[in-house]
Every structure is written in C-alpha cells, then in structure tokens.
XYZ file of C-alpha atoms in Angstrom:
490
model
C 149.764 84.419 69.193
C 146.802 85.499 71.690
C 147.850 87.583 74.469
C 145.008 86.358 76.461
C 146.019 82.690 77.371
C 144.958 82.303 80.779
C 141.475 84.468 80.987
C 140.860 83.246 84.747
C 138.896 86.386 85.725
C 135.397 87.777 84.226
C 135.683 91.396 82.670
C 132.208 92.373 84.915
C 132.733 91.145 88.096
C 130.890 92.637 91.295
C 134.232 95.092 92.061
C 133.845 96.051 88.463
C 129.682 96.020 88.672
C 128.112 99.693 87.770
C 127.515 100.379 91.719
C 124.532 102.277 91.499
C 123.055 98.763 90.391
C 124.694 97.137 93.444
C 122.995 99.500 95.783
C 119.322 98.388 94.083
C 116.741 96.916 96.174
C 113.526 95.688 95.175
C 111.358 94.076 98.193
C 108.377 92.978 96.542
C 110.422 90.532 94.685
C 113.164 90.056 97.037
C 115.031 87.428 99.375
C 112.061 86.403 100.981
C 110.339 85.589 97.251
C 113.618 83.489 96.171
C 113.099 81.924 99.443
C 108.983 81.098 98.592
C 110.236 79.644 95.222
C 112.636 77.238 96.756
C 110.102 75.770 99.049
C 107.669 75.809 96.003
C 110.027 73.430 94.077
C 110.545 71.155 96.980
C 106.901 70.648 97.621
C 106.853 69.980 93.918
C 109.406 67.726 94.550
C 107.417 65.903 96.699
C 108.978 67.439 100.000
C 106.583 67.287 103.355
C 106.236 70.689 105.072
C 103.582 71.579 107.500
C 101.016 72.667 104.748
C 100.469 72.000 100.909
C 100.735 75.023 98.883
C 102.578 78.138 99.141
C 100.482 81.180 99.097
C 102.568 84.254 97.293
C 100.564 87.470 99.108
C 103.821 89.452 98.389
C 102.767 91.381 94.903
C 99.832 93.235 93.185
C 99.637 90.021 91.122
C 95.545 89.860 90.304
C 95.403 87.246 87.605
C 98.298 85.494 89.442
C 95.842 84.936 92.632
C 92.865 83.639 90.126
C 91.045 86.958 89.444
C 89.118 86.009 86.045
C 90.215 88.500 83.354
C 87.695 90.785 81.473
C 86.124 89.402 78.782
C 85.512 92.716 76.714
C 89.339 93.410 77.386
C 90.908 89.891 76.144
C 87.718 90.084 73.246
C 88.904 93.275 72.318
C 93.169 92.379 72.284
C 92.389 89.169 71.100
C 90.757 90.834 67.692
C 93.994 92.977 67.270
C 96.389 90.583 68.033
C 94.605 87.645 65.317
C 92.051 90.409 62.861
C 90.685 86.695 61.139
C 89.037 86.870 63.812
C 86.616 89.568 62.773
C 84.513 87.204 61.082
C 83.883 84.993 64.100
C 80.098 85.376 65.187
C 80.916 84.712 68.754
C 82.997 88.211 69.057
C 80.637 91.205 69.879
C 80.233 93.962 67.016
C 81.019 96.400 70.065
C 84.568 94.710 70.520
C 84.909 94.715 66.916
C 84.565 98.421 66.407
C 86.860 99.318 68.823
C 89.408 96.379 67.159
C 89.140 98.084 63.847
C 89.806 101.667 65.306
C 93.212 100.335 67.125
C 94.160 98.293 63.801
C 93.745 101.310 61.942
C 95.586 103.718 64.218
C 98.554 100.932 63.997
C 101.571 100.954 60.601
C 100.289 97.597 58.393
C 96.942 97.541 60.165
C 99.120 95.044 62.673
C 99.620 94.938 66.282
C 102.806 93.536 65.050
C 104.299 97.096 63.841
C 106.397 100.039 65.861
C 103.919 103.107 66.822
C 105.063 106.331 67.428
C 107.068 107.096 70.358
C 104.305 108.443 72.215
C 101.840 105.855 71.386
C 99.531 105.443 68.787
C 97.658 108.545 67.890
C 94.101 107.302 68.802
C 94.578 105.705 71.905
C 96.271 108.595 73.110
C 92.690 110.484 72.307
C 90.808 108.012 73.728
C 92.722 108.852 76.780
C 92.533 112.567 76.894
C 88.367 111.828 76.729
C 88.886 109.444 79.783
C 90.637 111.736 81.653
C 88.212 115.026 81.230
C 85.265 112.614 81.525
C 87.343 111.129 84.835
C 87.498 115.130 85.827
C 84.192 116.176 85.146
C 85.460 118.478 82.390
C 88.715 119.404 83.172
C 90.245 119.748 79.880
C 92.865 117.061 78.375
C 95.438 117.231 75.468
C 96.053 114.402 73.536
C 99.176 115.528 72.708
C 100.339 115.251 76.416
C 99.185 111.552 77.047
C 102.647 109.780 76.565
C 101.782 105.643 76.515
C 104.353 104.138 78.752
C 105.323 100.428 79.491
C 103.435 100.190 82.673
C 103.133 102.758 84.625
C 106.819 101.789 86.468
C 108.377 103.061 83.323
C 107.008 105.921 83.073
C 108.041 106.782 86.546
C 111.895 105.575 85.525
C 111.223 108.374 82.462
C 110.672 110.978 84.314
C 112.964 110.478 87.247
C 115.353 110.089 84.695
C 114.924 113.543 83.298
C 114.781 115.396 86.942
C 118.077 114.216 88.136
C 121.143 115.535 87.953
C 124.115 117.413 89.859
C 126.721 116.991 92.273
C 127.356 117.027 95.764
C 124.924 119.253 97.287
C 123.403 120.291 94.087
C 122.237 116.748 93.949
C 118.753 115.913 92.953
C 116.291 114.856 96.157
C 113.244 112.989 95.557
C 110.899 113.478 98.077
C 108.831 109.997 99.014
C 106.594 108.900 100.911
C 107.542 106.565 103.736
C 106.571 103.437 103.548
C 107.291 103.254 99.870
C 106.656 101.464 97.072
C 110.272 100.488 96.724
C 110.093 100.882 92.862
C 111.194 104.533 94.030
C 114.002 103.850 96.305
C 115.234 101.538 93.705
C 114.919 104.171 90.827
C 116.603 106.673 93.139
C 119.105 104.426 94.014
C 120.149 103.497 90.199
C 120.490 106.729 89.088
C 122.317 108.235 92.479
C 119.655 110.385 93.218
C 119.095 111.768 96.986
C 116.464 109.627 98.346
C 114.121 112.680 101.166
C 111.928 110.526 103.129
C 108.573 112.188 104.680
C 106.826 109.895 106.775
C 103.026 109.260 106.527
C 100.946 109.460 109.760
C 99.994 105.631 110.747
C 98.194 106.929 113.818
C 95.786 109.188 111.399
C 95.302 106.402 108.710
C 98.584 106.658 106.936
C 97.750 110.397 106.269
C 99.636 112.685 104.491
C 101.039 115.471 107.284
C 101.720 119.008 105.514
C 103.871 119.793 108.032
C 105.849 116.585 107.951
C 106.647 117.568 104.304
C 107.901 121.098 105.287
C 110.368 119.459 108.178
C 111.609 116.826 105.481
C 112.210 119.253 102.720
C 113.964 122.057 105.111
C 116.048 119.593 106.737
C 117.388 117.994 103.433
C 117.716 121.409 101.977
C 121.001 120.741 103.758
C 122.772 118.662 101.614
C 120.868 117.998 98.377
C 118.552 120.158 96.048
C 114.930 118.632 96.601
C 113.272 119.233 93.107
C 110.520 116.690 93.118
C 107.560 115.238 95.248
C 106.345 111.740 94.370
C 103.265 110.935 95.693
C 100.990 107.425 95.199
C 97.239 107.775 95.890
C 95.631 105.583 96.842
C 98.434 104.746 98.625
C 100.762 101.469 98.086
C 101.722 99.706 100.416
C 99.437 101.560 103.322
C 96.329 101.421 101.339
C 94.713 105.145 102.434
C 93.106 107.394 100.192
C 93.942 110.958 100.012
C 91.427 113.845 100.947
C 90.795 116.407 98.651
C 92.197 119.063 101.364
C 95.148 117.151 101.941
C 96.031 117.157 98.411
C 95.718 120.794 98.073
C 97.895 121.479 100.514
C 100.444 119.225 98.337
C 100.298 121.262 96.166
C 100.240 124.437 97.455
C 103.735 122.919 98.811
C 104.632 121.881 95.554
C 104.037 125.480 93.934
C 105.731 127.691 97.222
C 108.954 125.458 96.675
C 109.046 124.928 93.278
C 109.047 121.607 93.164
C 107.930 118.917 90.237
C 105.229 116.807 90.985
C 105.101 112.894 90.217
C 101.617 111.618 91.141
C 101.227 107.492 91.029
C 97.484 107.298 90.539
C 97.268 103.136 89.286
C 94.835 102.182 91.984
C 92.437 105.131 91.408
C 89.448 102.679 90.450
C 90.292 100.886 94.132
C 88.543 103.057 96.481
C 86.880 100.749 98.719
C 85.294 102.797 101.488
C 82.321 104.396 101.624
C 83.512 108.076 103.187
C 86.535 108.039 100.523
C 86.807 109.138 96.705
C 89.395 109.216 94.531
C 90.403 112.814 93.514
C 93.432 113.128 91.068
C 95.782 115.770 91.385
C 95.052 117.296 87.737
C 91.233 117.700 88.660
C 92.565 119.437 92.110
C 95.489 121.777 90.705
C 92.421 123.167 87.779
C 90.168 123.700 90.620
C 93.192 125.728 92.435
C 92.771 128.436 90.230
C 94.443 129.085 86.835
C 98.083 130.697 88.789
C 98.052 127.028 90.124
C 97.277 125.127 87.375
C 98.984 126.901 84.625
C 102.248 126.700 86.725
C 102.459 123.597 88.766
C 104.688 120.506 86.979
C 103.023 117.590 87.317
C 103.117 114.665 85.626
C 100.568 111.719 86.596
C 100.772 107.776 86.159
C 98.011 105.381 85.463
C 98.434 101.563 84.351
C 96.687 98.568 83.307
C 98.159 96.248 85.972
C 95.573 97.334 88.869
C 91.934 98.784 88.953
C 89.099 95.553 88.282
C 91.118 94.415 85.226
C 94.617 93.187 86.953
C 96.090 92.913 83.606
C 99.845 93.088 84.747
C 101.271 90.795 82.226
C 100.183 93.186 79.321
C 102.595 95.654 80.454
C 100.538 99.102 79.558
C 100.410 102.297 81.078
C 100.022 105.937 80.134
C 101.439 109.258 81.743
C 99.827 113.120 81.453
C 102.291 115.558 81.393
C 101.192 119.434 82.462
C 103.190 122.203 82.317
C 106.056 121.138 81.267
C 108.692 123.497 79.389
C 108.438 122.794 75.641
C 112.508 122.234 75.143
C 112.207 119.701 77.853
C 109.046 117.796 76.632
C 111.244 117.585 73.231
C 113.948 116.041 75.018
C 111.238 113.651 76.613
C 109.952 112.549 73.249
C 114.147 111.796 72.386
C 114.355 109.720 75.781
C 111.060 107.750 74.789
C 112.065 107.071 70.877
C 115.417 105.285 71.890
C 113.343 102.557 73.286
C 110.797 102.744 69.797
C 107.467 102.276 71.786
C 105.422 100.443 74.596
C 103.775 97.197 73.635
C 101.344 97.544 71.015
C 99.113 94.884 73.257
C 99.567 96.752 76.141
C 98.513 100.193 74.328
C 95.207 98.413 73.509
C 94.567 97.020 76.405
C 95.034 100.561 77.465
C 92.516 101.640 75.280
C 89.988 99.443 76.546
C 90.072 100.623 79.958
C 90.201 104.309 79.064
C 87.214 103.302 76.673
C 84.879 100.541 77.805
C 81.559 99.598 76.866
C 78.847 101.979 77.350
C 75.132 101.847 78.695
C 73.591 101.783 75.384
C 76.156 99.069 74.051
C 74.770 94.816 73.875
C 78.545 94.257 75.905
C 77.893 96.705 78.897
C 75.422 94.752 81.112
C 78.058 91.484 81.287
C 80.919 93.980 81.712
C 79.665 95.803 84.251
C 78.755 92.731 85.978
C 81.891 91.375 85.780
C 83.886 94.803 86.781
C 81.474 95.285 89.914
C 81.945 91.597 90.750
C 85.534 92.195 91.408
C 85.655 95.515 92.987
C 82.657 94.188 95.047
C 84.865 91.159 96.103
C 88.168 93.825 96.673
C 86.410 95.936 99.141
C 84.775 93.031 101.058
C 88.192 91.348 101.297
C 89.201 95.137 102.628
C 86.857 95.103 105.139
C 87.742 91.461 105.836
C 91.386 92.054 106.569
C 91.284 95.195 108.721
C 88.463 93.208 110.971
C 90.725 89.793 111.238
C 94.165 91.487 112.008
C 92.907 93.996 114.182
C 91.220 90.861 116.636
C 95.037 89.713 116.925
C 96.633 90.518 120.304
C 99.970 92.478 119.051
C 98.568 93.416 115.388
C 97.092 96.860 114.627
C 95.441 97.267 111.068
C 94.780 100.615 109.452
C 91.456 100.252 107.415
C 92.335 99.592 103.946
C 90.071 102.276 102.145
C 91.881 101.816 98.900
C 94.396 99.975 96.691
C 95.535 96.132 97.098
C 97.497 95.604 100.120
C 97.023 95.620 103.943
C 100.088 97.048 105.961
C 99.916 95.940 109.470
C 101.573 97.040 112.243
C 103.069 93.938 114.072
C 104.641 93.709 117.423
C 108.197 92.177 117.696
C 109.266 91.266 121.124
C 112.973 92.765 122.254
C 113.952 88.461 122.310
C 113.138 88.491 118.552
C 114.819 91.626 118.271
C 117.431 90.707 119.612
C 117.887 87.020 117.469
C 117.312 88.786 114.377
C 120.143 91.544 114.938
C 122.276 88.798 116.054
C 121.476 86.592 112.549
C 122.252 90.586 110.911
C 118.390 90.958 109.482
C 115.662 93.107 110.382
C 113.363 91.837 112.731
C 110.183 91.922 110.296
C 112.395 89.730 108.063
C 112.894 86.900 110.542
C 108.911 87.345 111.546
C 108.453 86.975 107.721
C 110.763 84.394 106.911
C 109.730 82.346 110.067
C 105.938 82.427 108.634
C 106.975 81.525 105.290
C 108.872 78.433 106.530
C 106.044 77.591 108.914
C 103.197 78.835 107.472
C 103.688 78.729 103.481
C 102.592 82.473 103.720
C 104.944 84.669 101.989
C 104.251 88.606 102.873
C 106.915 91.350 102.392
C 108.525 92.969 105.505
C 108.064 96.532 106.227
C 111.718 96.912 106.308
C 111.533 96.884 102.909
C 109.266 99.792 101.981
C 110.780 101.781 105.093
C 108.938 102.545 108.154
C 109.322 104.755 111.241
C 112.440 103.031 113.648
C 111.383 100.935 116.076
C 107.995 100.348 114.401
C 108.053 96.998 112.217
C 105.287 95.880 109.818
C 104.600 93.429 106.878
C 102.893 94.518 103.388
C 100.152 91.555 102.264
C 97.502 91.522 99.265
C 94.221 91.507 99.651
C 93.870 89.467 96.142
C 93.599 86.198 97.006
C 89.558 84.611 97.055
C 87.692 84.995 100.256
C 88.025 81.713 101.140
C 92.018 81.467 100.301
C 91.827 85.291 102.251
C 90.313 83.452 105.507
C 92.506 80.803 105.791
C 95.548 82.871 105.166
C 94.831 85.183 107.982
C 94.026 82.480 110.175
C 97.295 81.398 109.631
C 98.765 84.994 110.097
C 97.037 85.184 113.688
C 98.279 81.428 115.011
C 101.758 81.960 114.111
C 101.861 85.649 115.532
C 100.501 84.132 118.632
C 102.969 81.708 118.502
C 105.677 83.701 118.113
C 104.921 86.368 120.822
C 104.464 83.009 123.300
C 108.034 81.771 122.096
C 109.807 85.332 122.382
C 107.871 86.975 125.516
C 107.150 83.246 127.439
C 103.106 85.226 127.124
C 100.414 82.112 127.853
C-alpha cells in the first residue's frame, strides 16, 4: 500500500526554494535578455518587426559578436585536445612545443584526465613567470597560482571562505557601485552584507578614498565589513585606476584590516593613451615590505576578455598573497570537492600567460592578429564616447579601458512616472522600449546599481565598427524619440 496516492504538490516549490537563491539577480543575463530571445525566435519565425536582426550588446561576449579567435591559441588547444595531430605539417613546431609541455604536465598524457586541484603543475609556473614578467620583477610563487573556472569562480571561492556570522557580526563586502552584478549575486546567495561605495561619475568613474571611509564607517553599524572587492579596469564603467588611487586602497585595506579581492580580467584592455594598467600585487610590493608582507589579497585574471575573448573555454587563474597557511589548506579542501577547472580551459590559460615570443616563426602573425583587435577595441572606445556624447540627454564617460560603455541617460519625470506605475525602473522601460523598437538589447543601470535618481544603460563595445555605427545610430534616434514623446521637446 503507498501512502503517497495523491502527490498533487512538488517537494521544491518556490515557498520551499533555498531563499538566498530567490533573492539572486543576475542583469547581464536577465529579463530584458529572455525578452531579446523571444523576439529572436519570432523573427526566425518569420515575424515582421521594424528591423531584421537583433543585436545582443548586453554581455562581454567577444567571439559571440564575430571577433576571430587566435590562431596560436585554438593551434595550441587543438594539439592537446586531438595529440594525432602532432604529425600534421600545417601546425607550427612553436605550438607543438608548448602542446607537448601541457600533455605532459596532464595524468595519461590526455586533456581528458582530472589535474590536481590547483591546476596542473606547469601551467601554474608558466603563470607565476607571467605575472613577475607582468610586474617587472615582482616575485611570484607557483604554489599560490590556484587555476579557477573562469575567473567568476574564483571570486565565488573566495567569497565563500570570507563569509560568515550572524546578525551584526555578519560578513560585509564592500563593492563598487555600479557593479558587476556577479557580486551582488554572490553576496546575495550566500547572505552576505552587500556595503556599497559609489564611484565618482563626475571624475571618470573614479575611485573616491573618502567615499570608501564614509561607506565602511557607516556600515560598521550593523555588519562586520571584512573585504574590499575591487575590478580594474572597471566593469561596467570602463575607467582605469591610477596608480595613486590604488595606493590609497590599500593603505585603506591595511588601516582596517580588511581582505582584498582585486578583479583584474580586462588588464590587457587599456585603451587610452594617458592610462596603464597597474595591478594591485605590483603596487602593494612597491608599498614597502610592512605592506606587502601583510595585506590579503587575492587577484583574478581570466581567459574570457583581453584580445583573445575566449569565454566559452571557461579558464581563469587566481594569486593568493598572504594568506594564513591553515586557511589556504582549507582553500585547497573547498577547490578538490569540485576535482579541477577544465583541462581546455587551463591550456588555453597557458597560452595567454605564455605566448609566442619575438624570436619564435608564430610571433609576427600573432602579434598581428592580437594588435588587430585591441587596435579595433580602442577605436570602437573612442567611437562610442564621441557618438553618445553628441546626443542631447546622453553623457558618456570616456571608456579608457575594458568592454563596455556606461552612459548616463536622461529619463523625463513622464517616463518616470509610466515606468513606476508598470512597477519597473525607469532604465528598464527605456531599455525594453529600445529593444522592442530598435532590436538593440543593452542592460539597464538599475541592474548594476547606480546613484538614485541617476539612470544609465551598460552596452559593449564588441560589435564591428560598422555593426558599432549603426547601433548607436539607433541608440541616438530612439533617445530622441523618446525625450520628444515624454517631454512634448521638438
């Protein structure tokens, strides 16, 4: 006899949902993309809309947006993933070497086995070299490169290990507003205390030291702030950090005691000429050793940005620095229960950390192609910043680094007032409205956070020139449109 004759209700239901999951959001792949897709499948369908294609500026997505990978990269994976192939004349002896070196730091000579938690051995060295040539000798261990499955995992890891506590004892992550909302969605999951300090959009999106002391005193109130996260270049406001700015970080960092998380994925995409990418290692060593034998920091780099764009590969690596050894241990546990990155991903990895050199027969077409696409990245930059900013009711920041363009966008009180009335934020009716008009889909500011009262939209700077022109064409006729329909403005 089975006691459960009549099961009419679902034992995970949303009351019965883990509600830390509930309280997710994720903007860069949110309502607004669901919406894209829909309108995708009905062109598809063979559905009339005012235009023919729908043109997805809403993520990082390189390859996605027709970028051309890198052909020592895919020569290179391609030999690990299929070794038969070793024998082919058209592969390079350059890719080759560095083919055999992977296969041989992998179990079976196979990309097809586990690696060690961490990574495999020699990649990991490869990346300690990269980093102290990266820092013009700063020195790197091996042994604190941790591979990671994309960089976004490696964030999760460590967030993971920082919080904890109750009540006011509570964890606070400190982030910068806007966001990449990977952070307010890992802070969210794990019930973290999500401290908001707010980056200066009338100075370039710059980082304001005393904007970090008034946003860790005041939530000093009610939560324990124990970590800084910072991403330079920045995502989604695109600035580059000074080197002053980032010592005062952390000099903040070490007065409070606080762990420091530093996103550095777009440090090849610096596109302006009176900006440079300085990590936070190569700063903290030049600090002095009280600094840099003290400060926790723990920095992020991936394979998903920079010239190659290889997202889909999933690799990433993390350096961890001054960490306490009975903590790094319980790392290393946290890592093992999920085995190991991608073994694709970890050589793809390597190639970046380890491309070709001058004296190599591969380097001239590589560095062809790799200057080829930053070239194109900082043009498009340039391109952006000068189109948005000729828009009556748009104001661009220049985009000195990274992928996106975060424009400041006026809403008029009319549209304001609709979109509380339809219970949205007004930059998500301004998106939605040039989605279903335009076949543009861009995030809303809303969804990375932004100062009240000021709304904005996050767009990539990836698509090609041309695809780049007539997409912000289309930008400035429906914003002009849409401040005529809301403000009656001729």
């Amino acid at each position: 006899y089975c006691k459960r004759k009549h099961k009419d209700k679902k034992t995970l239901t949303l009351d019965t949902l883990n509600p830390q999951v509930k309280a997710v959001e994720y903007a860069v792949r949110g309502p607004i993309v669901i919406k894209a897709g829909e309108i995708e499948r009905y062109l598809e369908e063979g559905g009339t809309k005012p235009f023919s294609e729908v043109i997805k500026a809403n993520i990082g997505d390189a390859h996605a947006m027709g970028q051309k990978p890198i052909t020592f990269l895919r020569q290179v994976v391609a030999l690990c993933t299929f070794p038969e192939l070793m024998d082919s004349p058209s592969f390079p002896e350059d890719a080759k070497r560095r083919a055999r070196r992977i296969l041989q730091g992998c179990g079976g000579h196979s990309l097809g086995s586990y690696s060690a938690s961490p990574g495999v051995e020699c990649i990991r060295k490869d990346i300690a070299a990269y980093i102290e040539q990266r820092d013009e000798g700063v020195p790197s261990d091996w042994e604190n490169i941790y591979l990671t499955t994309g960089a976004s995992d490696g964030i999760m890891t460590i967030l993971r290990l920082l919080v904890s506590g109750k009540d006011s004892s509570r964890t606070g992550v400190m982030i910068p507003i806007p966001q990449y909302p990977l952070y307010s969605a890992a802070i969210s999951e794990m019930d973290a205390v999500q401290v908001n300090y707010y980056l200066d959009e009338d100075n370039c999106w710059a980082l304001d030291i005393n904007e970090l002391h008034r946003s860790y005193q005041a939530a000093k109130q009610h939560c324990q702030p124990r970590v800084i996260c910072i991403i330079n270049p920045g995502n989604p406001t695109g600035q580059v950090q000074s080197k002053k700015c980032i010592e005062e970080v952390l000099h903040f960092a070490y007065e409070e005691n606080l762990f420091v998380m530093s996103d550095e994925v777009y440090q090849d995409n610096v596109y302006a000429p009176d900006c440079q990418f300085h990590s936070f290692k190569k700063v903290l060593y030049e600090m002095g050793p009280e600094y840099f034998n003290s400060v926790e920091l723990v920095s992020f780099h991936s394979t998903s940005k920079g010239y190659t764009g290889e997202c889909g590969f999933r690799g990433g690596y993390m350096e961890v620095i001054n960490m306490d050894p009975e903590v790094k241990a319980q790392l290393v546990k946290l890592l093992s229960v999920r085995l190991c990155p991608p073994l694709a991903g970890q050589a793809a990895m390597d190639v970046i950390v380890n491309p070709p050199q001058p004296e190599e027969h591969t380097f001239k077409q590589f560095h062809q192609e790799k200057s080829s696409v930053l070239g194109a990245l900082a043009e498009k930059a340039k391109l952006t910043e000068k189109i948005l900013n000729a828009v009556p009711g748009i104001k661009c920041n220049p985009v000195q680094g990274a992928m996106y363009a975060f424009p400041r966008i006026f809403i008029p009180p009319k549209a304001v007032e609709e979109a509380k009335a339809l219970g949205m934020q007004p930059d998500m009716l301004y998106c939605l409205r040039l989605l279903e008009e335009t076949g543009i889909c861009v995030v809303p500011g809303s969804g990375f956070g932004q100062k009240d009262g000021t709304y904005h939209f996050r767009m990539t700077i990836l698509p090609s020139i041309e695809k780049l022109k007539v997409l912000l064409g289309k930008v400035r006729d429906f914003h002009i449109g849409f401040l005529k329909e809301y403000s009656g403005l001729e």
